[in-house]
Short mmCIF file of C-alpha atoms and ligand atoms in Angstrom, two decimals:
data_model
loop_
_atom_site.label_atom_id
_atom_site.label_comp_id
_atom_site.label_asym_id
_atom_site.label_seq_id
_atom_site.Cartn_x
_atom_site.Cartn_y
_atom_site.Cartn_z
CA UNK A 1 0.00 0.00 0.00
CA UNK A 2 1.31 3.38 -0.60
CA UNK A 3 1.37 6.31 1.78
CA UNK A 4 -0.24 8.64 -1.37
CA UNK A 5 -3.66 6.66 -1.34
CA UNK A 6 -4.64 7.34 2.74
CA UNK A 7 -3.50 11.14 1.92
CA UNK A 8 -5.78 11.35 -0.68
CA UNK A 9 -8.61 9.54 1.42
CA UNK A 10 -7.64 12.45 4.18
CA UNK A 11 -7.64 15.29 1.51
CA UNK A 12 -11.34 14.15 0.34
CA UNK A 13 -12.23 13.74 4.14
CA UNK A 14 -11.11 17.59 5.81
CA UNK A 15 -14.44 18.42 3.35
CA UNK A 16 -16.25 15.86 5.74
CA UNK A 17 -14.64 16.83 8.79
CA UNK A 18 -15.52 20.52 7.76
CA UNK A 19 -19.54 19.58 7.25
CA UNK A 20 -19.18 17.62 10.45
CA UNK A 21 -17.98 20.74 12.11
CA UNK A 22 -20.66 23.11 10.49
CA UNK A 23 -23.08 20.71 11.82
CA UNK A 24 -21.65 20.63 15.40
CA UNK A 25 -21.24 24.69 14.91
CA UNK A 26 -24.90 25.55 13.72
CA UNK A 27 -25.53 28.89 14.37
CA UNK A 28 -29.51 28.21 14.76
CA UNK A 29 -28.61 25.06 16.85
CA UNK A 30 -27.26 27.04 19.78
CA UNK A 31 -30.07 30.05 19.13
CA UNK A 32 -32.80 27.10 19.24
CA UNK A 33 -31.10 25.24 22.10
CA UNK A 34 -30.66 28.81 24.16
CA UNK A 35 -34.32 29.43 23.02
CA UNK A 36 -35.42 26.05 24.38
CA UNK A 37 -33.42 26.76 27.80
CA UNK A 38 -35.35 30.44 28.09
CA UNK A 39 -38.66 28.55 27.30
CA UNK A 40 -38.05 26.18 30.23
CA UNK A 41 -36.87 28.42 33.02
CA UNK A 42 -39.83 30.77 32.36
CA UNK A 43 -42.56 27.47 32.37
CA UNK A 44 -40.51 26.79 35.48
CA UNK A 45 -41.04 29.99 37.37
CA UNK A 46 -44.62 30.65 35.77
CA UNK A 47 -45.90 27.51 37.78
CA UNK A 48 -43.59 28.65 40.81
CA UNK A 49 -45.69 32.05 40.23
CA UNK A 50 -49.06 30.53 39.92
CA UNK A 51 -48.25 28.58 43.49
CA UNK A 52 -47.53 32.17 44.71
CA UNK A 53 -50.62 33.64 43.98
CA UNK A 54 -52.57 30.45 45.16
CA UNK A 55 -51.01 30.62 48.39
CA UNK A 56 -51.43 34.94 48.79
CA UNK A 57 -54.93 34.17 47.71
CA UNK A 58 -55.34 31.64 50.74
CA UNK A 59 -53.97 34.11 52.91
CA UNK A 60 -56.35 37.18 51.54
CA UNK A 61 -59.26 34.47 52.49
CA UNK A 62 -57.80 34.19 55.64
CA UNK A 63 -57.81 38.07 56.61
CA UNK A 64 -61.08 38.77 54.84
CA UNK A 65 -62.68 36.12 57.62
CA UNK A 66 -60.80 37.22 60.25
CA UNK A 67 -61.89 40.69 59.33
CA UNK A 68 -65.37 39.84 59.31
CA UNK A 69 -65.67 38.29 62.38
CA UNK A 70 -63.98 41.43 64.07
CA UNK A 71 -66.92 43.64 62.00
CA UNK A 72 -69.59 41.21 63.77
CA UNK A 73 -68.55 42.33 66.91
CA UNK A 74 -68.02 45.62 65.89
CA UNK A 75 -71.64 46.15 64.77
CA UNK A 76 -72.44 43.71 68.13
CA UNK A 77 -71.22 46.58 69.76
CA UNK A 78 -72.96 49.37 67.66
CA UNK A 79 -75.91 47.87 68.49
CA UNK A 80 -75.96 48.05 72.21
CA UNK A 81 -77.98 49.72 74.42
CA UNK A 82 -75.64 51.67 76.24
CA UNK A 83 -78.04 53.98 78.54
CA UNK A 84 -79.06 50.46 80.24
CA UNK A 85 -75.41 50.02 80.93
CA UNK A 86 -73.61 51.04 84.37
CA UNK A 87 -70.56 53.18 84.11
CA UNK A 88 -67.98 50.28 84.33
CA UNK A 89 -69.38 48.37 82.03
CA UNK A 90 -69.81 51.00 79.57
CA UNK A 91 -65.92 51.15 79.77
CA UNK A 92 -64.99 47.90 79.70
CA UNK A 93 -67.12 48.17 76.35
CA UNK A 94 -65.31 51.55 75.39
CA UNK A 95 -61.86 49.60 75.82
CA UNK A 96 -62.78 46.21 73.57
CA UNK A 97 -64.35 48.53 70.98
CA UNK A 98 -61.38 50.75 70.63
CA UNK A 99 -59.25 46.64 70.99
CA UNK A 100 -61.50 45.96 67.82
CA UNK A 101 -60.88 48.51 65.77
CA UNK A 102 -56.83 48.23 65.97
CA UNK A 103 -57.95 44.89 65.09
CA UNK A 104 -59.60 45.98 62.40
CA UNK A 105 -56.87 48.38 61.14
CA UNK A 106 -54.30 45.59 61.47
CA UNK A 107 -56.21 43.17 58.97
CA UNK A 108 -56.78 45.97 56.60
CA UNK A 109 -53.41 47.18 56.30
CA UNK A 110 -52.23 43.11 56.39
CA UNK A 111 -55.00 43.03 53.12
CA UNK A 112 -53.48 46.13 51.17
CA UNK A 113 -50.54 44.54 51.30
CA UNK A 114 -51.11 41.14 50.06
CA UNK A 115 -53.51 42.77 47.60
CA UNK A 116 -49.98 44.68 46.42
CA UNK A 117 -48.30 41.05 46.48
CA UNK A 118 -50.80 39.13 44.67
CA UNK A 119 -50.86 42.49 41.99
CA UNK A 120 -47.09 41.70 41.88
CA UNK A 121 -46.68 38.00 41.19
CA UNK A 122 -49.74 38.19 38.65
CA UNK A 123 -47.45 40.95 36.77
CA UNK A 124 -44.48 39.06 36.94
CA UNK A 125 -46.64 35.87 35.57
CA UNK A 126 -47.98 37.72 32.75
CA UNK A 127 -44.03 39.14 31.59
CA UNK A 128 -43.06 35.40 32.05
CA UNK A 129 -45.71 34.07 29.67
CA UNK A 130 -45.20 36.89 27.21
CA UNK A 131 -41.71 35.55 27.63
CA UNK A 132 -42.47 31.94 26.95
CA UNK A 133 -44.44 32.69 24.26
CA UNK A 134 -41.66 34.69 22.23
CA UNK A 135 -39.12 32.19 22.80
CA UNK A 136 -41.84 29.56 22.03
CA UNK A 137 -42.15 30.99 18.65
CA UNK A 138 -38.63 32.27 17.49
CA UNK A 139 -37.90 28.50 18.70
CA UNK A 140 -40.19 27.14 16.08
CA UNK A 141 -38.27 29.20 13.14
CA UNK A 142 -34.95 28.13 14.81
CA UNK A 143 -35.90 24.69 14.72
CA UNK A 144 -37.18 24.81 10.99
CA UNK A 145 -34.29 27.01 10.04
CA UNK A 146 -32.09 24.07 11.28
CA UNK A 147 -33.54 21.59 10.09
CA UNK A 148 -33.34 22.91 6.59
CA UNK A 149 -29.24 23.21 7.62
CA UNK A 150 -29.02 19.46 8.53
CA UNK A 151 -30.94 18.73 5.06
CA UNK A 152 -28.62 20.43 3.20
CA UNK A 153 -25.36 19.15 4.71
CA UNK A 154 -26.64 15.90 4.83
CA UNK A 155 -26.66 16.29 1.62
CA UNK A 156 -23.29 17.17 0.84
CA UNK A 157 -22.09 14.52 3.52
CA UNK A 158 -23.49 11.87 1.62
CA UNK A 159 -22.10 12.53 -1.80
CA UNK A 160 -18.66 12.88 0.18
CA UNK A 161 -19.12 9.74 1.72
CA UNK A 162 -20.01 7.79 -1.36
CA UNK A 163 -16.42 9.18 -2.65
CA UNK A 164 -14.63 8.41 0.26
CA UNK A 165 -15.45 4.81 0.34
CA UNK A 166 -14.92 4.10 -3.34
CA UNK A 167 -11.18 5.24 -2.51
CA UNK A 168 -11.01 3.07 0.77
CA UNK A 169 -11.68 0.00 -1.47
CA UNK A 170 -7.50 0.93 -2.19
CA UNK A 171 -6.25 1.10 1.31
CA UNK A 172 -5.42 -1.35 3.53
CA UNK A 173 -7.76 -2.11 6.13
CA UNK A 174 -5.28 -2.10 9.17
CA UNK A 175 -4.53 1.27 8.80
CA UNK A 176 -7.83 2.34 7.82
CA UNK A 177 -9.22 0.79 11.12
CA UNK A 178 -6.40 2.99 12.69
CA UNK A 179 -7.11 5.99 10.71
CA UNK A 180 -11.20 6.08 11.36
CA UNK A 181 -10.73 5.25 15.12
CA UNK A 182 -9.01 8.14 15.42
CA UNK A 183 -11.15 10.03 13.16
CA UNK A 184 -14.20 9.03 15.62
CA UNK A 185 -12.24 11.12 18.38
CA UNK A 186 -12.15 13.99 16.25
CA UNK A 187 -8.62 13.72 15.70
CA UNK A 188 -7.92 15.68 12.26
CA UNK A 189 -5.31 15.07 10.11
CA UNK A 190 -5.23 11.90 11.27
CA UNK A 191 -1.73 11.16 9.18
CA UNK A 192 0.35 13.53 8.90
CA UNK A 193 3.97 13.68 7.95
CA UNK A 194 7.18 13.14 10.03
CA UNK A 195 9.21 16.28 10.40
CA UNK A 196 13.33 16.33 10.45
CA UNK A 197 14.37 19.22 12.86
CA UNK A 198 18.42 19.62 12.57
CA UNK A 199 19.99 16.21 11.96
CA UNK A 200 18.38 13.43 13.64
CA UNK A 201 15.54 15.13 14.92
CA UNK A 202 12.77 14.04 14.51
CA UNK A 203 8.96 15.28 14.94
CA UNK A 204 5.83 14.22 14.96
CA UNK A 205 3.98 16.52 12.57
CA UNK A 206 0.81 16.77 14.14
CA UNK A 207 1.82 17.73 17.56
CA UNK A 208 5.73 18.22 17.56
CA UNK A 209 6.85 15.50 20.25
CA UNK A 210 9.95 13.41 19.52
CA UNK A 211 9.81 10.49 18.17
CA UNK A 212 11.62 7.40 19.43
CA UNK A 213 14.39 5.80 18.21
CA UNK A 214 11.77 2.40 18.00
CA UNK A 215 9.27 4.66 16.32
CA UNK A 216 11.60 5.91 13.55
CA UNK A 217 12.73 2.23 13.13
CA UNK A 218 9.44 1.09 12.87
CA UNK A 219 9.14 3.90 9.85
CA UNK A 220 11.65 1.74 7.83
CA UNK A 221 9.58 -1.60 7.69
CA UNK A 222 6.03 0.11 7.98
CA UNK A 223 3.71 2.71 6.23
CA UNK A 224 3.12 4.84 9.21
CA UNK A 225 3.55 4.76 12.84
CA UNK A 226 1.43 6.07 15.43
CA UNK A 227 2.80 9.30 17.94
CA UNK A 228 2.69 8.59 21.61
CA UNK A 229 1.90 11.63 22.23
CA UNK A 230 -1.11 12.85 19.94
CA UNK A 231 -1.93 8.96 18.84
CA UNK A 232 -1.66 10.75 14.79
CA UNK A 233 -0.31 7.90 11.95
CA UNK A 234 2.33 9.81 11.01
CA UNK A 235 4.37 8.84 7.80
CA UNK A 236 7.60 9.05 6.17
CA UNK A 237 7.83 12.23 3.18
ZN1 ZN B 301 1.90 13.69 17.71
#
């Protein structure tokens, strides 16, 4: 097997490895995946929201009885008699009535302000949903957007493909094994070329570590040899 035949395999493939990389890179991938993430966290807090209100709500019930009851007595009170009273009495009835009515001021003010609340989380629900919703739909064009990306390069990737394997029919299988497990890690150039630095030297041409003395050796008898280091084939020019 010559040396020539994988390097042209790995010439036709860096157009692969480039759609591959366009694929990973989408532009409307990580808008629609972003997009997707925003549409989540806002379903998230709108039902966080909606537990909110639900629980102000209970509370507002809560006042609103507490605050009639105190009225009942109030108008209780109202209602008296007072001229059948005696003095103390009349008092004693002077001092629960004016009890009552800091009562009462208590539970109003205590309602005004979870009125506010409730007013507050319904706001922030409605801004979320609007939220949702946007994302929701610039998702949707995202997605399609893609998806007409993927078509295309699909596309391309298969016509590449169909060229790349008539060529592999050529190469021997042991180094193609080698070559596509490497290829799987997203190593790229797989093979590349050992480099002669002064006299002696010498490189691996992917990542620049020394090679061994056995690796060199090993050059002699075989096609290519694999880098410690960086796990590249690298061959001799
Ligand atoms: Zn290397």
């Amino acid at each position: 097997m010559k040396v020539e035949q994988i390097l042209e395999y790995q010439k036709l493939d860096r157009e692969m490895f480039k759609l591959e990389k366009e694929l990973r890179d989408n532009p409307n991938k990580a808008k629609a995946n972003k997009l997707h993430e925003t549409m989540k966290t806002a379903q998230e807090r709108s039902v966080k929201l909606e537990e909110r209100a639900g629980a102000i709500l209970t509370e507002i019930d809560k006042v609103k009885s507490q605050l009639k009851i105190q009225q009942d007595k109030m108008a209780e009170f109202a209602a008296k008699d007072l001229t059948a009273m005696t003095k103390q009495d009349v008092e004693k009835m002077s001092a629960l009535k004016d009890k009552l009515y800091q009562n009462l001021q208590i539970l109003e003010k205590n309602l005004t302000a979870l009125a506010e609340n409730v007013n507050a989380v319904l706001a922030d629900f409605n801004k979320t949903i609007k939220t949702f919703n946007a994302s929701k739909e610039e998702f949707a064009k995202c997605k399609s957007d893609y998806d007409n990306d993927v078509k295309a390069i699909e596309g391309k990737k298969s016509e590449v493909a169909a060229k790349l394997q008539v060529i592999a029919k050529d190469i021997d299988s042991q180094i193609m094994e080698a070559y596509q497990k490497r290829r799987k890690e997203n190593i790229f150039p797989v093979v590349v070329p050992l480099m002669e630095e002064g006299k002696g030297s010498y490189f691996c041409g992917g990542c620049r570590t020394q090679l061994s003395f056995a690796s060199i050796n090993k050059l002699d008898s075989e096609n290519v040899v694999a880098c410690d280091h960086c796990r590249r084939l690298i061959y001799k020019k």
